[in-house]
CSV table of N, CA and C in Angstrom, one decimal:
chain,number,residue,atom,x,y,z
A,1,CYS,N,-31.0,-70.3,-77.0
A,1,CYS,CA,-29.6,-70.5,-76.9
A,1,CYS,C,-29.3,-71.8,-77.7
A,2,PRO,N,-28.4,-71.7,-78.7
A,2,PRO,CA,-28.1,-72.9,-79.5
A,2,PRO,C,-27.5,-74.0,-78.6
A,3,ALA,N,-27.8,-75.2,-78.9
A,3,ALA,CA,-27.4,-76.4,-78.1
A,3,ALA,C,-25.9,-76.4,-77.8
A,4,ALA,N,-25.1,-76.0,-78.8
A,4,ALA,CA,-23.7,-76.0,-78.6
A,4,ALA,C,-23.2,-75.1,-77.5
A,5,LEU,N,-24.0,-74.1,-77.1
A,5,LEU,CA,-23.6,-73.1,-76.0
A,5,LEU,C,-24.2,-73.5,-74.7
A,6,HIS,N,-25.0,-74.6,-74.6
A,6,HIS,CA,-25.5,-75.0,-73.3
A,6,HIS,C,-24.4,-75.5,-72.5
A,7,GLY,N,-24.3,-74.9,-71.3
A,7,GLY,CA,-23.2,-75.2,-70.3
A,7,GLY,C,-23.7,-76.0,-69.2
A,8,CYS,N,-23.1,-75.9,-68.1
A,8,CYS,CA,-23.5,-76.6,-66.9
A,8,CYS,C,-24.9,-76.3,-66.4
A,9,ASP,N,-25.5,-77.2,-65.8
A,9,ASP,CA,-26.9,-77.1,-65.3
A,9,ASP,C,-27.8,-76.6,-66.4
A,10,GLY,N,-27.5,-76.8,-67.7
A,10,GLY,CA,-28.3,-76.5,-68.8
A,10,GLY,C,-28.5,-75.0,-69.0
A,11,ILE,N,-27.6,-74.2,-68.4
A,11,ILE,CA,-27.7,-72.7,-68.6
A,11,ILE,C,-26.9,-72.3,-69.8
A,12,CYS,N,-27.4,-71.5,-70.6
A,12,CYS,CA,-26.8,-71.0,-71.8
A,12,CYS,C,-25.5,-70.3,-71.5
A,13,GLY,N,-24.3,-70.7,-72.0
A,13,GLY,CA,-23.1,-70.0,-71.8
A,13,GLY,C,-22.4,-70.2,-70.4
A,14,ALA,N,-23.0,-71.0,-69.6
A,14,ALA,CA,-22.5,-71.2,-68.3
A,14,ALA,C,-21.3,-72.2,-68.2
A,15,SER,N,-20.5,-72.0,-67.2
A,15,SER,CA,-19.4,-73.0,-67.0
A,15,SER,C,-19.1,-73.0,-65.5
A,16,VAL,N,-18.4,-74.0,-65.0
A,16,VAL,CA,-18.0,-74.1,-63.6
A,16,VAL,C,-16.7,-73.3,-63.4
A,17,GLY,N,-16.7,-72.5,-62.4
A,17,GLY,CA,-15.5,-71.7,-62.1
A,17,GLY,C,-14.6,-72.4,-61.1
A,18,CYS,N,-13.5,-71.8,-60.8
A,18,CYS,CA,-12.5,-72.4,-59.9
A,18,CYS,C,-13.1,-72.7,-58.5
A,19,ASP,N,-14.2,-72.0,-58.2
A,19,ASP,CA,-14.9,-72.2,-56.9
A,19,ASP,C,-15.9,-73.3,-56.9
A,20,GLY,N,-16.1,-74.0,-58.1
A,20,GLY,CA,-17.0,-75.1,-58.2
A,20,GLY,C,-18.4,-74.7,-58.5
A,21,VAL,N,-18.7,-73.4,-58.7
A,21,VAL,CA,-20.0,-72.9,-58.9
A,21,VAL,C,-20.3,-72.7,-60.4
A,22,CYS,N,-21.4,-73.1,-60.9
A,22,CYS,CA,-21.8,-73.0,-62.3
A,22,CYS,C,-22.4,-71.6,-62.5
A,23,SER,N,-21.8,-70.8,-63.5
A,23,SER,CA,-22.2,-69.5,-63.6
A,23,SER,C,-21.9,-69.0,-65.0
A,24,THR,N,-22.6,-68.0,-65.5
A,24,THR,CA,-22.3,-67.4,-66.8
A,24,THR,C,-21.1,-66.5,-66.7
A,25,GLU,N,-20.7,-66.2,-65.5
A,25,GLU,CA,-19.5,-65.4,-65.2
A,25,GLU,C,-18.7,-66.1,-64.2
A,26,PRO,N,-18.1,-67.3,-64.6
A,26,PRO,CA,-17.4,-68.1,-63.6
A,26,PRO,C,-16.1,-67.4,-63.1
A,27,ARG,N,-15.8,-67.8,-61.9
A,27,ARG,CA,-14.6,-67.2,-61.3
A,27,ARG,C,-13.4,-68.0,-61.8
A,28,ALA,N,-12.3,-67.2,-62.0
A,28,ALA,CA,-11.1,-67.7,-62.6
A,28,ALA,C,-10.0,-67.5,-61.6
A,29,VAL,N,-8.9,-68.2,-61.7
A,29,VAL,CA,-7.7,-68.1,-60.9
A,29,VAL,C,-6.9,-66.9,-61.4
A,30,ASP,N,-6.6,-65.9,-60.6
A,30,ASP,CA,-5.8,-64.8,-61.1
A,30,ASP,C,-4.3,-65.2,-61.1
A,31,SER,N,-3.4,-64.3,-61.6
A,31,SER,CA,-2.0,-64.6,-61.7
A,31,SER,C,-1.3,-64.8,-60.3
A,32,CYS,N,-2.0,-64.4,-59.3
A,32,CYS,CA,-1.4,-64.7,-57.9
A,32,CYS,C,-1.9,-66.0,-57.4
A,33,GLY,N,-2.7,-66.7,-58.2
A,33,GLY,CA,-3.2,-68.1,-57.7
A,33,GLY,C,-4.4,-68.0,-56.9
A,34,VAL,N,-5.1,-66.9,-56.9
A,34,VAL,CA,-6.3,-66.7,-56.0
A,34,VAL,C,-7.6,-66.9,-56.9
A,35,CYS,N,-8.4,-67.8,-56.5
A,35,CYS,CA,-9.7,-68.0,-57.2
A,35,CYS,C,-10.6,-66.8,-57.0
A,36,GLY,N,-10.9,-66.2,-58.1
A,36,GLY,CA,-11.7,-65.0,-58.1
A,36,GLY,C,-11.0,-63.8,-57.7
A,37,GLY,N,-9.7,-63.9,-57.6
A,37,GLY,CA,-8.8,-62.8,-57.2
A,37,GLY,C,-8.7,-61.7,-58.4
A,38,ARG,N,-8.0,-60.6,-58.0
A,38,ARG,CA,-7.9,-59.5,-59.0
A,38,ARG,C,-6.4,-59.1,-59.1
A,39,ASP,N,-5.5,-60.1,-59.0
A,39,ASP,CA,-4.1,-59.8,-59.1
A,39,ASP,C,-3.6,-58.7,-58.1
A,40,GLU,N,-4.1,-58.8,-56.9
A,40,GLU,CA,-3.8,-57.8,-55.9
A,40,GLU,C,-2.5,-58.1,-55.1
A,41,PRO,N,-1.8,-57.1,-54.7
A,41,PRO,CA,-0.6,-57.3,-53.9
A,41,PRO,C,-0.9,-58.1,-52.6
A,42,ASN,N,0.1,-58.9,-52.2
A,42,ASN,CA,0.0,-59.6,-50.9
A,42,ASN,C,-1.1,-60.6,-50.8
A,43,THR,N,-1.5,-61.1,-52.0
A,43,THR,CA,-2.5,-62.2,-52.0
A,43,THR,C,-1.9,-63.4,-52.7
A,44,GLY,N,-2.3,-64.6,-52.3
A,44,GLY,CA,-1.9,-65.8,-52.9
A,44,GLY,C,-0.3,-65.9,-52.9
A,45,THR,N,0.2,-66.0,-54.1
A,45,THR,CA,1.7,-66.1,-54.2
A,45,THR,C,2.3,-64.7,-54.6
A,46,CYS,N,1.5,-63.7,-54.6
A,46,CYS,CA,2.0,-62.4,-55.0
A,46,CYS,C,2.6,-61.6,-53.8
A,47,ASP,N,3.7,-60.9,-54.1
A,47,ASP,CA,4.4,-60.0,-53.1
A,47,ASP,C,3.7,-58.7,-53.1
A,48,CYS,N,4.2,-57.7,-52.4
A,48,CYS,CA,3.6,-56.4,-52.2
A,48,CYS,C,3.5,-55.6,-53.6
A,49,ALA,N,4.3,-56.1,-54.6
A,49,ALA,CA,4.2,-55.4,-55.9
A,49,ALA,C,3.3,-56.2,-56.8
A,50,ALA,N,2.6,-57.2,-56.3
A,50,ALA,CA,1.6,-58.0,-57.1
A,50,ALA,C,2.4,-58.8,-58.1
A,51,THR,N,3.6,-59.2,-57.8
A,51,THR,CA,4.4,-60.1,-58.7
A,51,THR,C,4.3,-61.5,-58.2
A,52,PRO,N,3.8,-62.4,-59.0
A,52,PRO,CA,3.7,-63.8,-58.6
A,52,PRO,C,5.1,-64.3,-58.2
A,53,PHE,N,5.2,-64.9,-57.0
A,53,PHE,CA,6.4,-65.5,-56.5
A,53,PHE,C,7.6,-64.4,-56.4
A,54,GLY,N,7.2,-63.2,-56.3
A,54,GLY,CA,8.1,-62.1,-56.2
A,54,GLY,C,8.8,-62.0,-54.8
A,55,THR,N,9.8,-61.2,-54.7
A,55,THR,CA,10.5,-61.1,-53.4
A,55,THR,C,10.5,-59.6,-52.9
A,56,ALA,N,9.7,-58.8,-53.5
A,56,ALA,CA,9.6,-57.4,-53.0
A,56,ALA,C,8.9,-57.4,-51.6
A,57,SER,N,9.3,-56.5,-50.8
A,57,SER,CA,8.6,-56.3,-49.5
A,57,SER,C,8.7,-54.9,-49.1
A,58,ILE,N,7.9,-54.6,-48.0
A,58,ILE,CA,7.8,-53.2,-47.5
A,58,ILE,C,9.1,-52.9,-46.7
A,59,GLY,N,9.8,-51.9,-47.0
A,59,GLY,CA,11.0,-51.5,-46.3
A,59,GLY,C,10.8,-50.6,-45.2
A,60,CYS,N,11.8,-50.1,-44.5
A,60,CYS,CA,11.7,-49.2,-43.4
A,60,CYS,C,11.2,-47.8,-43.9
A,61,ASP,N,11.2,-47.6,-45.2
A,61,ASP,CA,10.7,-46.3,-45.7
A,61,ASP,C,9.2,-46.4,-46.1
A,62,GLY,N,8.6,-47.6,-45.9
A,62,GLY,CA,7.2,-47.8,-46.2
A,62,GLY,C,6.9,-48.1,-47.6
A,63,GLU,N,8.0,-48.2,-48.4
A,63,GLU,CA,7.9,-48.5,-49.9
A,63,GLU,C,8.0,-50.0,-50.2
A,64,CYS,N,7.3,-50.4,-51.2
A,64,CYS,CA,7.4,-51.8,-51.6
A,64,CYS,C,8.5,-51.9,-52.7
A,65,THR,N,9.6,-52.5,-52.4
A,65,THR,CA,10.7,-52.5,-53.4
A,65,THR,C,11.5,-53.9,-53.3
A,66,ASP,N,12.2,-54.2,-54.3
A,66,ASP,CA,13.1,-55.4,-54.2
A,66,ASP,C,14.5,-55.0,-54.6
A,67,PRO,N,15.4,-54.9,-53.7
A,67,PRO,CA,15.3,-55.3,-52.3
A,67,PRO,C,14.7,-54.1,-51.5
A,68,PRO,N,14.1,-54.4,-50.4
A,68,PRO,CA,13.5,-53.3,-49.6
A,68,PRO,C,14.6,-52.5,-48.9
A,69,ALA,N,14.3,-51.3,-48.5
A,69,ALA,CA,15.2,-50.4,-47.8
A,69,ALA,C,15.2,-51.0,-46.3
A,70,ARG,N,16.4,-51.0,-45.8
A,70,ARG,CA,16.7,-51.6,-44.4
A,70,ARG,C,17.4,-50.5,-43.6
A,71,LEU,N,17.3,-50.7,-42.3
A,71,LEU,CA,18.1,-49.8,-41.4
A,71,LEU,C,19.5,-50.2,-41.4
A,72,ASP,N,20.4,-49.2,-41.5
A,72,ASP,CA,21.9,-49.5,-41.5
A,72,ASP,C,22.3,-49.6,-40.0
A,73,LYS,N,23.6,-49.8,-39.8
A,73,LYS,CA,24.1,-50.0,-38.4
A,73,LYS,C,23.9,-48.7,-37.6
A,74,CYS,N,23.7,-47.5,-38.3
A,74,CYS,CA,23.6,-46.3,-37.6
A,74,CYS,C,22.1,-45.9,-37.3
A,75,GLY,N,21.2,-46.8,-37.8
A,75,GLY,CA,19.8,-46.6,-37.6
A,75,GLY,C,19.2,-45.7,-38.7
A,76,VAL,N,19.8,-45.6,-39.8
A,76,VAL,CA,19.3,-44.7,-40.9
A,76,VAL,C,18.7,-45.6,-41.9
A,77,CYS,N,17.4,-45.3,-42.3
A,77,CYS,CA,16.7,-46.1,-43.3
A,77,CYS,C,17.3,-46.0,-44.6
A,78,GLY,N,17.8,-47.1,-45.2
A,78,GLY,CA,18.4,-47.0,-46.5
A,78,GLY,C,19.8,-46.5,-46.5
A,79,GLY,N,20.4,-46.2,-45.3
A,79,GLY,CA,21.7,-45.6,-45.2
A,79,GLY,C,22.8,-46.6,-45.5
A,80,ALA,N,24.0,-46.1,-45.5
A,80,ALA,CA,25.2,-46.9,-45.8
A,80,ALA,C,26.1,-47.0,-44.6
A,81,GLY,N,25.6,-46.7,-43.4
A,81,GLY,CA,26.5,-46.8,-42.2
A,81,GLY,C,27.6,-45.8,-42.1
A,82,GLU,N,27.3,-44.6,-42.6
A,82,GLU,CA,28.2,-43.5,-42.7
A,82,GLU,C,28.4,-42.8,-41.4
A,83,LYS,N,29.6,-42.3,-41.2
A,83,LYS,CA,30.0,-41.6,-40.0
A,83,LYS,C,29.0,-40.4,-39.8
A,84,GLU,N,28.8,-40.1,-38.5
A,84,GLU,CA,28.0,-38.9,-38.1
A,84,GLU,C,26.6,-38.9,-38.8
A,85,THR,N,26.0,-40.1,-38.9
A,85,THR,CA,24.6,-40.2,-39.4
A,85,THR,C,23.9,-41.0,-38.4
A,86,GLY,N,22.6,-40.7,-38.2
A,86,GLY,CA,21.8,-41.5,-37.2
A,86,GLY,C,22.5,-41.5,-35.8
A,87,TYR,N,22.7,-42.8,-35.4
A,87,TYR,CA,23.3,-43.0,-34.0
A,87,TYR,C,24.8,-43.1,-34.1
A,88,CYS,N,25.5,-42.9,-35.2
A,88,CYS,CA,26.9,-43.1,-35.3
A,88,CYS,C,27.7,-41.9,-35.0
A,89,ASP,N,28.8,-42.0,-34.3
A,89,ASP,CA,29.7,-40.9,-34.0
A,89,ASP,C,30.6,-40.6,-35.2
A,90,CYS,N,31.6,-39.7,-35.0
A,90,CYS,CA,32.5,-39.3,-36.1
A,90,CYS,C,33.4,-40.4,-36.5
A,91,ALA,N,33.5,-41.5,-35.7
A,91,ALA,CA,34.3,-42.7,-36.1
A,91,ALA,C,33.5,-43.7,-36.8
A,92,GLY,N,32.2,-43.5,-36.9
A,92,GLY,CA,31.3,-44.5,-37.5
A,92,GLY,C,30.8,-45.6,-36.6
A,93,VAL,N,31.0,-45.4,-35.3
A,93,VAL,CA,30.6,-46.4,-34.3
A,93,VAL,C,29.2,-46.1,-33.8
A,94,PRO,N,28.3,-47.0,-33.9
A,94,PRO,CA,26.9,-46.8,-33.3
A,94,PRO,C,27.0,-46.5,-31.8
A,95,TYR,N,26.4,-45.4,-31.4
A,95,TYR,CA,26.4,-45.0,-30.0
A,95,TYR,C,27.8,-44.8,-29.5
A,96,GLY,N,28.7,-44.5,-30.3
A,96,GLY,CA,30.1,-44.3,-29.9
A,96,GLY,C,30.3,-43.0,-29.2
A,97,THR,N,31.5,-42.8,-28.6
A,97,THR,CA,31.7,-41.6,-27.8
A,97,THR,C,32.7,-40.7,-28.4
A,98,SER,N,33.2,-41.0,-29.6
A,98,SER,CA,34.1,-40.1,-30.3
A,98,SER,C,33.4,-38.7,-30.6
A,99,GLN,N,34.2,-37.7,-30.6
A,99,GLN,CA,33.7,-36.3,-30.9
A,99,GLN,C,34.8,-35.6,-31.8
A,100,ARG,N,34.3,-34.6,-32.4
A,100,ARG,CA,35.2,-33.7,-33.2
A,100,ARG,C,35.7,-32.6,-32.3
A,101,ASP,N,37.0,-32.3,-32.4
A,101,ASP,CA,37.6,-31.2,-31.7
A,101,ASP,C,37.4,-29.9,-32.5
A,102,ALA,N,37.9,-28.8,-32.0
A,102,ALA,CA,37.7,-27.5,-32.6
A,102,ALA,C,38.3,-27.5,-34.1
A,103,ALA,N,39.3,-28.3,-34.3
A,103,ALA,CA,39.9,-28.4,-35.7
A,103,ALA,C,39.3,-29.4,-36.6
A,104,GLY,N,38.3,-30.1,-36.1
A,104,GLY,CA,37.5,-31.1,-36.9
A,104,GLY,C,38.1,-32.5,-36.8
A,105,GLU,N,39.1,-32.7,-36.0
A,105,GLU,CA,39.7,-34.0,-35.8
A,105,GLU,C,38.7,-34.9,-35.0
A,106,CYS,N,38.7,-36.2,-35.3
A,106,CYS,CA,37.8,-37.1,-34.5
A,106,CYS,C,38.6,-37.9,-33.6
A,107,CYS,N,38.2,-37.9,-32.3
A,107,CYS,CA,38.9,-38.8,-31.4
A,107,CYS,C,38.0,-39.1,-30.2
A,108,TYR,N,38.4,-40.0,-29.4
A,108,TYR,CA,37.7,-40.3,-28.1
A,108,TYR,C,37.8,-39.1,-27.2
A,109,VAL,N,36.8,-38.9,-26.4
A,109,VAL,CA,36.9,-37.8,-25.4
A,109,VAL,C,38.1,-37.9,-24.6
A,110,SER,N,38.5,-39.2,-24.2
A,110,SER,CA,39.6,-39.4,-23.4
A,110,SER,C,40.9,-39.0,-24.0
A,111,ASP,N,41.0,-38.9,-25.4
A,111,ASP,CA,42.2,-38.5,-26.1
A,111,ASP,C,42.2,-37.0,-26.3
A,112,MET,N,41.1,-36.3,-25.9
A,112,MET,CA,41.1,-34.9,-26.1
A,112,MET,C,41.7,-34.2,-25.0
A,113,GLY,N,42.7,-33.4,-25.3
A,113,GLY,CA,43.4,-32.6,-24.2
A,113,GLY,C,42.6,-31.6,-23.6
A,114,CYS,N,43.1,-30.9,-22.6
A,114,CYS,CA,42.4,-29.9,-21.9
A,114,CYS,C,42.7,-28.5,-22.4
A,115,SER,N,43.4,-28.4,-23.6
A,115,SER,CA,43.7,-27.1,-24.2
A,115,SER,C,42.4,-26.4,-24.5
A,116,ASN,N,42.5,-25.1,-24.7
A,116,ASN,CA,41.3,-24.3,-25.0
A,116,ASN,C,41.6,-23.6,-26.3
A,117,PRO,N,40.9,-23.9,-27.4
A,117,PRO,CA,39.8,-24.9,-27.5
A,117,PRO,C,40.4,-26.3,-27.4
A,118,PRO,N,39.5,-27.3,-27.1
A,118,PRO,CA,40.0,-28.7,-26.9
A,118,PRO,C,40.5,-29.2,-28.3
A,119,ARG,N,41.6,-30.0,-28.2
A,119,ARG,CA,42.3,-30.6,-29.4
A,119,ARG,C,42.5,-32.0,-29.1
A,120,CYS,N,42.3,-32.8,-30.1
A,120,CYS,CA,42.6,-34.3,-30.0
A,120,CYS,C,44.1,-34.4,-29.9
A,121,TRP,N,44.5,-35.3,-29.1
A,121,TRP,CA,45.9,-35.7,-28.9
A,121,TRP,C,46.9,-34.5,-28.6
A,122,SER,N,46.3,-33.4,-27.9
A,122,SER,CA,47.2,-32.3,-27.6
A,122,SER,C,48.3,-32.7,-26.6
A,123,GLY,N,48.0,-33.7,-25.8
A,123,GLY,CA,48.9,-34.2,-24.8
A,123,GLY,C,48.8,-33.4,-23.5
A,124,LYS,N,48.0,-32.3,-23.5
A,124,LYS,CA,47.9,-31.5,-22.3
A,124,LYS,C,46.8,-32.2,-21.4
A,125,THR,N,47.2,-32.3,-20.2
A,125,THR,CA,46.2,-32.8,-19.2
A,125,THR,C,46.2,-31.8,-18.0
A,126,PHE,N,45.3,-32.0,-17.1
A,126,PHE,CA,45.2,-31.2,-15.9
A,126,PHE,C,46.2,-31.8,-14.9
A,127,ASP,N,47.0,-30.9,-14.2
A,127,ASP,CA,47.9,-31.4,-13.2
A,127,ASP,C,47.2,-31.4,-11.9
A,128,ALA,N,47.9,-31.8,-10.8
A,128,ALA,CA,47.3,-31.9,-9.5
A,128,ALA,C,46.7,-30.5,-9.0
A,129,CYS,N,47.2,-29.5,-9.6
A,129,CYS,CA,46.7,-28.1,-9.2
A,129,CYS,C,45.5,-27.7,-10.0
A,130,GLY,N,45.1,-28.5,-11.0
A,130,GLY,CA,44.0,-28.1,-11.8
A,130,GLY,C,44.4,-27.2,-13.0
A,131,THR,N,45.7,-27.1,-13.3
A,131,THR,CA,46.2,-26.3,-14.3
A,131,THR,C,46.4,-27.1,-15.6
A,132,CYS,N,45.8,-26.7,-16.7
A,132,CYS,CA,46.0,-27.4,-18.0
A,132,CYS,C,47.4,-27.3,-18.4
A,133,GLY,N,48.0,-28.4,-18.6
A,133,GLY,CA,49.4,-28.5,-19.1
A,133,GLY,C,50.4,-28.2,-18.0
A,134,GLY,N,49.9,-28.0,-16.8
A,134,GLY,CA,50.9,-27.7,-15.7
A,134,GLY,C,51.7,-28.8,-15.2
A,135,ASP,N,52.7,-28.5,-14.4
A,135,ASP,CA,53.6,-29.6,-13.9
A,135,ASP,C,53.4,-29.9,-12.5
A,136,GLY,N,52.3,-29.4,-11.9
A,136,GLY,CA,52.0,-29.6,-10.5
A,136,GLY,C,52.7,-28.6,-9.6
A,137,GLY,N,53.6,-27.8,-10.1
A,137,GLY,CA,54.3,-26.9,-9.2
A,137,GLY,C,53.5,-25.6,-8.9
A,138,THR,N,52.5,-25.3,-9.7
A,138,THR,CA,51.8,-24.0,-9.6
A,138,THR,C,51.1,-23.8,-8.2
A,139,CYS,N,50.6,-24.9,-7.7
A,139,CYS,CA,49.9,-24.8,-6.5
A,139,CYS,C,50.8,-24.9,-5.3
A,140,LEU,N,52.1,-25.2,-5.5
A,140,LEU,CA,53.0,-25.2,-4.3
A,140,LEU,C,53.7,-23.9,-4.1
A,141,GLN,N,53.6,-23.0,-5.1
A,141,GLN,CA,54.3,-21.7,-4.9
A,141,GLN,C,53.4,-20.7,-4.2
A,142,GLN,N,54.0,-19.8,-3.5
A,142,GLN,CA,53.3,-18.8,-2.8
A,142,GLN,C,53.0,-17.6,-3.8
A,143,PRO,N,51.9,-17.0,-3.7
A,143,PRO,CA,51.6,-15.9,-4.6
A,143,PRO,C,52.6,-14.8,-4.3
A,144,THR,N,52.9,-14.0,-5.3
A,144,THR,CA,53.8,-12.9,-5.2
A,144,THR,C,53.3,-11.9,-4.2
A,145,GLY,N,54.2,-11.3,-3.4
A,145,GLY,CA,53.8,-10.3,-2.4
A,145,GLY,C,53.2,-10.9,-1.1
A,146,ALA,N,53.1,-12.2,-1.0
A,146,ALA,CA,52.5,-12.8,0.2
A,146,ALA,C,53.6,-12.7,1.4
A,147,ALA,N,53.1,-12.5,2.6
A,147,ALA,CA,54.0,-12.4,3.7
A,147,ALA,C,54.6,-13.8,4.0
A,148,GLN,N,55.9,-13.9,4.3
A,148,GLN,CA,56.5,-15.2,4.6
A,148,GLN,C,56.8,-15.3,6.0
A,149,HIS,N,56.5,-16.4,6.6
A,149,HIS,CA,56.8,-16.6,8.0
A,149,HIS,C,58.3,-17.1,8.2
A,150,THR,N,59.0,-16.3,9.0
A,150,THR,CA,60.4,-16.7,9.1
A,150,THR,C,60.8,-17.2,10.5
A,151,GLY,N,60.0,-16.9,11.5
A,151,GLY,CA,60.3,-17.3,12.9
A,151,GLY,C,59.7,-18.6,13.3
A,152,PRO,N,60.0,-19.0,14.6
A,152,PRO,CA,59.3,-20.2,15.0
A,152,PRO,C,57.9,-20.0,15.3
A,153,TRP,N,57.1,-21.1,15.1
A,153,TRP,CA,55.7,-21.1,15.3
A,153,TRP,C,55.4,-21.1,16.8
A,154,ARG,N,54.5,-20.2,17.2
A,154,ARG,CA,54.1,-20.1,18.6
A,154,ARG,C,52.6,-20.2,18.7
A,155,SER,N,52.2,-20.8,19.8
A,155,SER,CA,50.8,-20.9,20.0
A,155,SER,C,50.3,-19.9,21.0
């Protein structure tokens, strides 16, 4: 070995690596700042995409991206909080109670009338007799053909 190539410890072509060891194949600092590293993701200063000082991270979809996919208000990974997705009702409320009626209108169940099929804002409710849209008088009338009592009550 020519004298000009003598390195540390008198070894031909040797030098001291980042780990302080004299070697003919010294360790070097990789782009992530790791001594002897291989520019691998999530090491040193590298993010999951192996970008030094990067901001990528694993999202709810299991993918490494910048920005990462996140759960929206409806619980949908990468979603936009849209109505009737994930946990959102037809009004876009997470865990809400709104439903669609037979015509496709969205309203609270309490705003849905008793009409058949059910309709939002029909205004029909059950009366005291249990009749949808009734006025309460149906249960007070005697059925047609029923015998009527006309005399005094006797025991």
